[in-house]
Amino acid sequence: MVRYTALNGLYELEKTIGSGGFAKVKLATHVATGEKVAIKIMEKTALGEDLPRIKLEVEALKTLLHQHICRLYQVIETESHYFMILEYCSGGELFDHIVEKNRLSETDSRKFFRQIVSAVAYMHSLGYAHRDLKPENVLLDKEENLKLIDFGLCAKPKMGMQAHLYTSCGSPTYAAPELIMGKKYLGSEVDIWSMGVLLYALLCGFLPFDDNKLENLYKKILSGKYEEPNWLSNDSKKLIKSMLQIDPAKRITIHELTYHPWITAHSMKPVSFVQQTKFEKDEEVLSTMSAICGENSADIWNKLVRSDRTDYKTATYLLLLDRKLRGLSLKVATATRSYIKQEMNGANVPREIVINNFITKLDNSPRSRKNNARSSVNDVTYNVLPKENDKNNFTEPYVPARKRLRSKELDDVTSPVPAKRQPENRTVNTPTQSLTPDSRAPQASTPGSARKVMLGLERGLNRVRHVLTPKRRLKNENTDPDEPNILSGKGLSNVSATCSGCPKYVLSKLRRALRRKGIMCRQKGFILQGETEEFFSEVKKDPLKPISSQNSCSFELEVCLLEISPNDKRLVGIRRKRLKGDAWVYKRVCEEILALTAEDISTDPEGSSESKCPI
């Protein structure tokens, strides 16, 4: 593990829970309190033109204090890195929750949407527009409360929310028509449109406007026509329609949403929020801080109110405050007590000196020697767009660990990209925030019907079936490259079972399927790693269309043994993992590769005998 000296003694780094083009997100423990946090680590040299967006996100999160917005605890800046210490949301992305449930009930959708309305109404009241609202940018905590993330594309116009913006940004499938046409727009109105798409996704399980080709997607958005499934209630249809209005002036406002009958159904109160920008003073938390630092509460508070979130003491206070808000007891972490005890016993140093040393560590978090790296969030627009001003090119965050909502054609089919839960150490896509802007180019169409492919996987004589339980690899998994790993219980997520009993046979058929699709792969034991650049090379034939890295992906396929229950015979399965790149491309690749593999196994004349071969 790479050592980051700026975090030494402050945070204990654990596993990586997210990664991107220039950043990684690690789970960590805050030493003083023992609380879990997420640390977004970014190398300055890799940021390039995206540096303003990082500064923008930091400044926005310092201001925004809401129960449904991910909390920023501390920012540490060194000469080479940025470290954003953020609230850890163990429930994963809202997107994964939708995929896991296929679609949400109206009651569950209302619960989540009320929280989104509350957070967005709060942002708008302070003059902020998010501009990239989507299920991938909404996390769940362990109590399944929503937390908005990724404010790198947010805007705070100098003249207020009624001032027009001009930067076309966000995600195309959630973009309002005025953004598609490159017109000036109001941040509040494009957020309302995105919320309409988001609510539709919650209730339906797929997107209202979706297409493999960007130009077709834009035409659908500009038409404003979308399917209304028969399971949608009339009230749901009306609410979605009020948000997905082509004319921005006809769209429902955020204030009207807070009182909408669908929002307040079943005797629920209108959505409300507290317009707060400063964290509250809590005497009990200050007393606990005093026990840690050895200072009196008044002095601690005076320093906190002048804090700009760059010091460790503020992070300690906010973590203790959040712990109290969750109804948990306040306590000094064992590591802190051990530190003080060890220092006192080791050199017979008086307790006062040891405490003062700990205070020094709290007050002197590493940061950059340069203080000219601050930026305001009051700009009307941000000059970080590509040089080409083509209306068909969208400034979109590069999200290498994202999945797109499934197509409508797959409505009655189990998704091949099941949900994940962060705390269970899944090896599948982990949540990360949108990091860099990029332009999405048209993607090649998938040959044949995705529905038929998936039906073949699901129902083709039960030869391939998807196991969609939470994922955890066994602690005693095999390290011998000549033997496959054994998965059981909660280790069966993102795994497709086969009808074969021979892992080496399945591995050979998997390699053959990859070759048939023109995908070169590297093998290590029973793991195959491949990239899709050659597979989708036809997209690159048009030199006028910029190809972003989102049109390709790298992935990992592992042949393993599945132990469904102790008394059943072990099956041979294929575990899927996306390493980076576009989630929709990854989904299509998995569908087709697994379908070809299943076809090879079922049609091979030696299949019956091979399925019984020993490892």
PDB file of N, CA and C in Angstrom, residues 563-602:
ATOM      1  N   GLU A 563     -20.134 -22.905  -4.197  1.00  0.00           N
ATOM      2  CA  GLU A 563     -20.645 -23.831  -3.180  1.00  0.00           C
ATOM      3  C   GLU A 563     -21.970 -23.266  -2.698  1.00  0.00           C
ATOM      4  N   ILE A 564     -23.055 -23.651  -3.362  1.00  0.00           N
ATOM      5  CA  ILE A 564     -24.373 -23.110  -3.035  1.00  0.00           C
ATOM      6  C   ILE A 564     -24.796 -23.519  -1.638  1.00  0.00           C
ATOM      7  N   SER A 565     -24.588 -24.770  -1.297  1.00  0.00           N
ATOM      8  CA  SER A 565     -24.862 -25.259   0.053  1.00  0.00           C
ATOM      9  C   SER A 565     -23.897 -26.406   0.334  1.00  0.00           C
ATOM     10  N   PRO A 566     -23.627 -26.697   1.621  1.00  0.00           N
ATOM     11  CA  PRO A 566     -22.642 -27.738   1.959  1.00  0.00           C
ATOM     12  C   PRO A 566     -22.972 -29.107   1.377  1.00  0.00           C
ATOM     13  N   ASN A 567     -24.259 -29.400   1.174  1.00  0.00           N
ATOM     14  CA  ASN A 567     -24.652 -30.730   0.725  1.00  0.00           C
ATOM     15  C   ASN A 567     -24.738 -30.857  -0.787  1.00  0.00           C
ATOM     16  N   ASP A 568     -24.693 -29.733  -1.495  1.00  0.00           N
ATOM     17  CA  ASP A 568     -24.820 -29.761  -2.951  1.00  0.00           C
ATOM     18  C   ASP A 568     -23.457 -29.833  -3.615  1.00  0.00           C
ATOM     19  N   LYS A 569     -23.474 -30.357  -4.833  1.00  0.00           N
ATOM     20  CA  LYS A 569     -22.241 -30.429  -5.613  1.00  0.00           C
ATOM     21  C   LYS A 569     -21.832 -29.028  -6.059  1.00  0.00           C
ATOM     22  N   ARG A 570     -20.529 -28.772  -6.045  1.00  0.00           N
ATOM     23  CA  ARG A 570     -20.041 -27.464  -6.465  1.00  0.00           C
ATOM     24  C   ARG A 570     -20.229 -27.267  -7.962  1.00  0.00           C
ATOM     25  N   LEU A 571     -20.679 -26.066  -8.329  1.00  0.00           N
ATOM     26  CA  LEU A 571     -20.838 -25.689  -9.715  1.00  0.00           C
ATOM     27  C   LEU A 571     -19.655 -24.842 -10.151  1.00  0.00           C
ATOM     28  N   VAL A 572     -19.455 -24.765 -11.441  1.00  0.00           N
ATOM     29  CA  VAL A 572     -18.428 -23.883 -11.991  1.00  0.00           C
ATOM     30  C   VAL A 572     -19.107 -22.578 -12.403  1.00  0.00           C
ATOM     31  N   GLY A 573     -18.561 -21.464 -11.957  1.00  0.00           N
ATOM     32  CA  GLY A 573     -19.152 -20.170 -12.273  1.00  0.00           C
ATOM     33  C   GLY A 573     -18.138 -19.222 -12.891  1.00  0.00           C
ATOM     34  N   ILE A 574     -18.637 -18.104 -13.384  1.00  0.00           N
ATOM     35  CA  ILE A 574     -17.809 -17.047 -13.963  1.00  0.00           C
ATOM     36  C   ILE A 574     -18.109 -15.759 -13.210  1.00  0.00           C
ATOM     37  N   ARG A 575     -17.102 -15.250 -12.507  1.00  0.00           N
ATOM     38  CA  ARG A 575     -17.267 -13.997 -11.762  1.00  0.00           C
ATOM     39  C   ARG A 575     -16.832 -12.838 -12.646  1.00  0.00           C
ATOM     40  N   ARG A 576     -17.640 -11.761 -12.650  1.00  0.00           N
ATOM     41  CA  ARG A 576     -17.381 -10.594 -13.482  1.00  0.00           C
ATOM     42  C   ARG A 576     -16.964  -9.410 -12.626  1.00  0.00           C
ATOM     43  N   LYS A 577     -16.030  -8.624 -13.131  1.00  0.00           N
ATOM     44  CA  LYS A 577     -15.601  -7.419 -12.419  1.00  0.00           C
ATOM     45  C   LYS A 577     -15.154  -6.383 -13.442  1.00  0.00           C
ATOM     46  N   ARG A 578     -15.697  -5.176 -13.351  1.00  0.00           N
ATOM     47  CA  ARG A 578     -15.250  -4.087 -14.216  1.00  0.00           C
ATOM     48  C   ARG A 578     -14.110  -3.359 -13.542  1.00  0.00           C
ATOM     49  N   LEU A 579     -13.004  -3.188 -14.240  1.00  0.00           N
ATOM     50  CA  LEU A 579     -11.834  -2.525 -13.683  1.00  0.00           C
ATOM     51  C   LEU A 579     -11.909  -1.022 -13.904  1.00  0.00           C
ATOM     52  N   LYS A 580     -12.244  -0.600 -15.127  1.00  0.00           N
ATOM     53  CA  LYS A 580     -12.443   0.819 -15.404  1.00  0.00           C
ATOM     54  C   LYS A 580     -13.138   0.949 -16.747  1.00  0.00           C
ATOM     55  N   GLY A 581     -13.609   2.156 -17.032  1.00  0.00           N
ATOM     56  CA  GLY A 581     -14.246   2.412 -18.315  1.00  0.00           C
ATOM     57  C   GLY A 581     -15.749   2.459 -18.233  1.00  0.00           C
ATOM     58  N   ASP A 582     -16.373   2.499 -19.401  1.00  0.00           N
ATOM     59  CA  ASP A 582     -17.809   2.705 -19.495  1.00  0.00           C
ATOM     60  C   ASP A 582     -18.596   1.492 -19.012  1.00  0.00           C
ATOM     61  N   ALA A 583     -19.575   1.740 -18.147  1.00  0.00           N
ATOM     62  CA  ALA A 583     -20.349   0.650 -17.555  1.00  0.00           C
ATOM     63  C   ALA A 583     -21.296   0.016 -18.566  1.00  0.00           C
ATOM     64  N   TRP A 584     -21.830   0.821 -19.483  1.00  0.00           N
ATOM     65  CA  TRP A 584     -22.762   0.273 -20.464  1.00  0.00           C
ATOM     66  C   TRP A 584     -22.030  -0.662 -21.425  1.00  0.00           C
ATOM     67  N   VAL A 585     -20.821  -0.288 -21.852  1.00  0.00           N
ATOM     68  CA  VAL A 585     -20.008  -1.158 -22.696  1.00  0.00           C
ATOM     69  C   VAL A 585     -19.696  -2.453 -21.949  1.00  0.00           C
ATOM     70  N   TYR A 586     -19.324  -2.316 -20.666  1.00  0.00           N
ATOM     71  CA  TYR A 586     -19.022  -3.482 -19.836  1.00  0.00           C
ATOM     72  C   TYR A 586     -20.229  -4.422 -19.749  1.00  0.00           C
ATOM     73  N   LYS A 587     -21.404  -3.849 -19.565  1.00  0.00           N
ATOM     74  CA  LYS A 587     -22.621  -4.652 -19.461  1.00  0.00           C
ATOM     75  C   LYS A 587     -22.874  -5.422 -20.755  1.00  0.00           C
ATOM     76  N   ARG A 588     -22.710  -4.748 -21.884  1.00  0.00           N
ATOM     77  CA  ARG A 588     -22.935  -5.395 -23.174  1.00  0.00           C
ATOM     78  C   ARG A 588     -21.914  -6.511 -23.422  1.00  0.00           C
ATOM     79  N   VAL A 589     -20.669  -6.250 -23.070  1.00  0.00           N
ATOM     80  CA  VAL A 589     -19.629  -7.263 -23.253  1.00  0.00           C
ATOM     81  C   VAL A 589     -19.958  -8.506 -22.435  1.00  0.00           C
ATOM     82  N   CYS A 590     -20.338  -8.307 -21.170  1.00  0.00           N
ATOM     83  CA  CYS A 590     -20.657  -9.446 -20.304  1.00  0.00           C
ATOM     84  C   CYS A 590     -21.820 -10.261 -20.876  1.00  0.00           C
ATOM     85  N   GLU A 591     -22.848  -9.566 -21.353  1.00  0.00           N
ATOM     86  CA  GLU A 591     -24.001 -10.264 -21.917  1.00  0.00           C
ATOM     87  C   GLU A 591     -23.573 -11.175 -23.064  1.00  0.00           C
ATOM     88  N   GLU A 592     -22.786 -10.606 -23.988  1.00  0.00           N
ATOM     89  CA  GLU A 592     -22.448 -11.351 -25.200  1.00  0.00           C
ATOM     90  C   GLU A 592     -21.408 -12.442 -24.944  1.00  0.00           C
ATOM     91  N   ILE A 593     -20.421 -12.140 -24.108  1.00  0.00           N
ATOM     92  CA  ILE A 593     -19.392 -13.144 -23.814  1.00  0.00           C
ATOM     93  C   ILE A 593     -19.998 -14.327 -23.069  1.00  0.00           C
ATOM     94  N   LEU A 594     -20.844 -14.062 -22.082  1.00  0.00           N
ATOM     95  CA  LEU A 594     -21.461 -15.149 -21.327  1.00  0.00           C
ATOM     96  C   LEU A 594     -22.421 -15.945 -22.199  1.00  0.00           C
ATOM     97  N   ALA A 595     -23.108 -15.262 -23.120  1.00  0.00           N
ATOM     98  CA  ALA A 595     -24.012 -15.982 -24.025  1.00  0.00           C
ATOM     99  C   ALA A 595     -23.223 -16.907 -24.943  1.00  0.00           C
ATOM    100  N   LEU A 596     -22.094 -16.430 -25.474  1.00  0.00           N
ATOM    101  CA  LEU A 596     -21.258 -17.271 -26.337  1.00  0.00           C
ATOM    102  C   LEU A 596     -20.664 -18.446 -25.563  1.00  0.00           C
ATOM    103  N   THR A 597     -20.238 -18.174 -24.327  1.00  0.00           N
ATOM    104  CA  THR A 597     -19.674 -19.246 -23.501  1.00  0.00           C
ATOM    105  C   THR A 597     -20.716 -20.315 -23.220  1.00  0.00           C
ATOM    106  N   ALA A 598     -21.938 -19.887 -22.870  1.00  0.00           N
ATOM    107  CA  ALA A 598     -23.014 -20.840 -22.610  1.00  0.00           C
ATOM    108  C   ALA A 598     -23.339 -21.646 -23.858  1.00  0.00           C
ATOM    109  N   GLU A 599     -23.303 -20.971 -25.021  1.00  0.00           N
ATOM    110  CA  GLU A 599     -23.571 -21.662 -26.289  1.00  0.00           C
ATOM    111  C   GLU A 599     -22.501 -22.708 -26.587  1.00  0.00           C
ATOM    112  N   ASP A 600     -21.226 -22.332 -26.339  1.00  0.00           N
ATOM    113  CA  ASP A 600     -20.134 -23.286 -26.571  1.00  0.00           C
ATOM    114  C   ASP A 600     -20.274 -24.523 -25.695  1.00  0.00           C
ATOM    115  N   ILE A 601     -20.602 -24.294 -24.429  1.00  0.00           N
ATOM    116  CA  ILE A 601     -20.707 -25.415 -23.486  1.00  0.00           C
ATOM    117  C   ILE A 601     -21.860 -26.332 -23.860  1.00  0.00           C
ATOM    118  N   SER A 602     -22.985 -25.731 -24.274  1.00  0.00           N
ATOM    119  CA  SER A 602     -24.179 -26.540 -24.545  1.00  0.00           C
ATOM    120  C   SER A 602     -24.116 -27.269 -25.872  1.00  0.00           C
TER     121      SER A 602
END
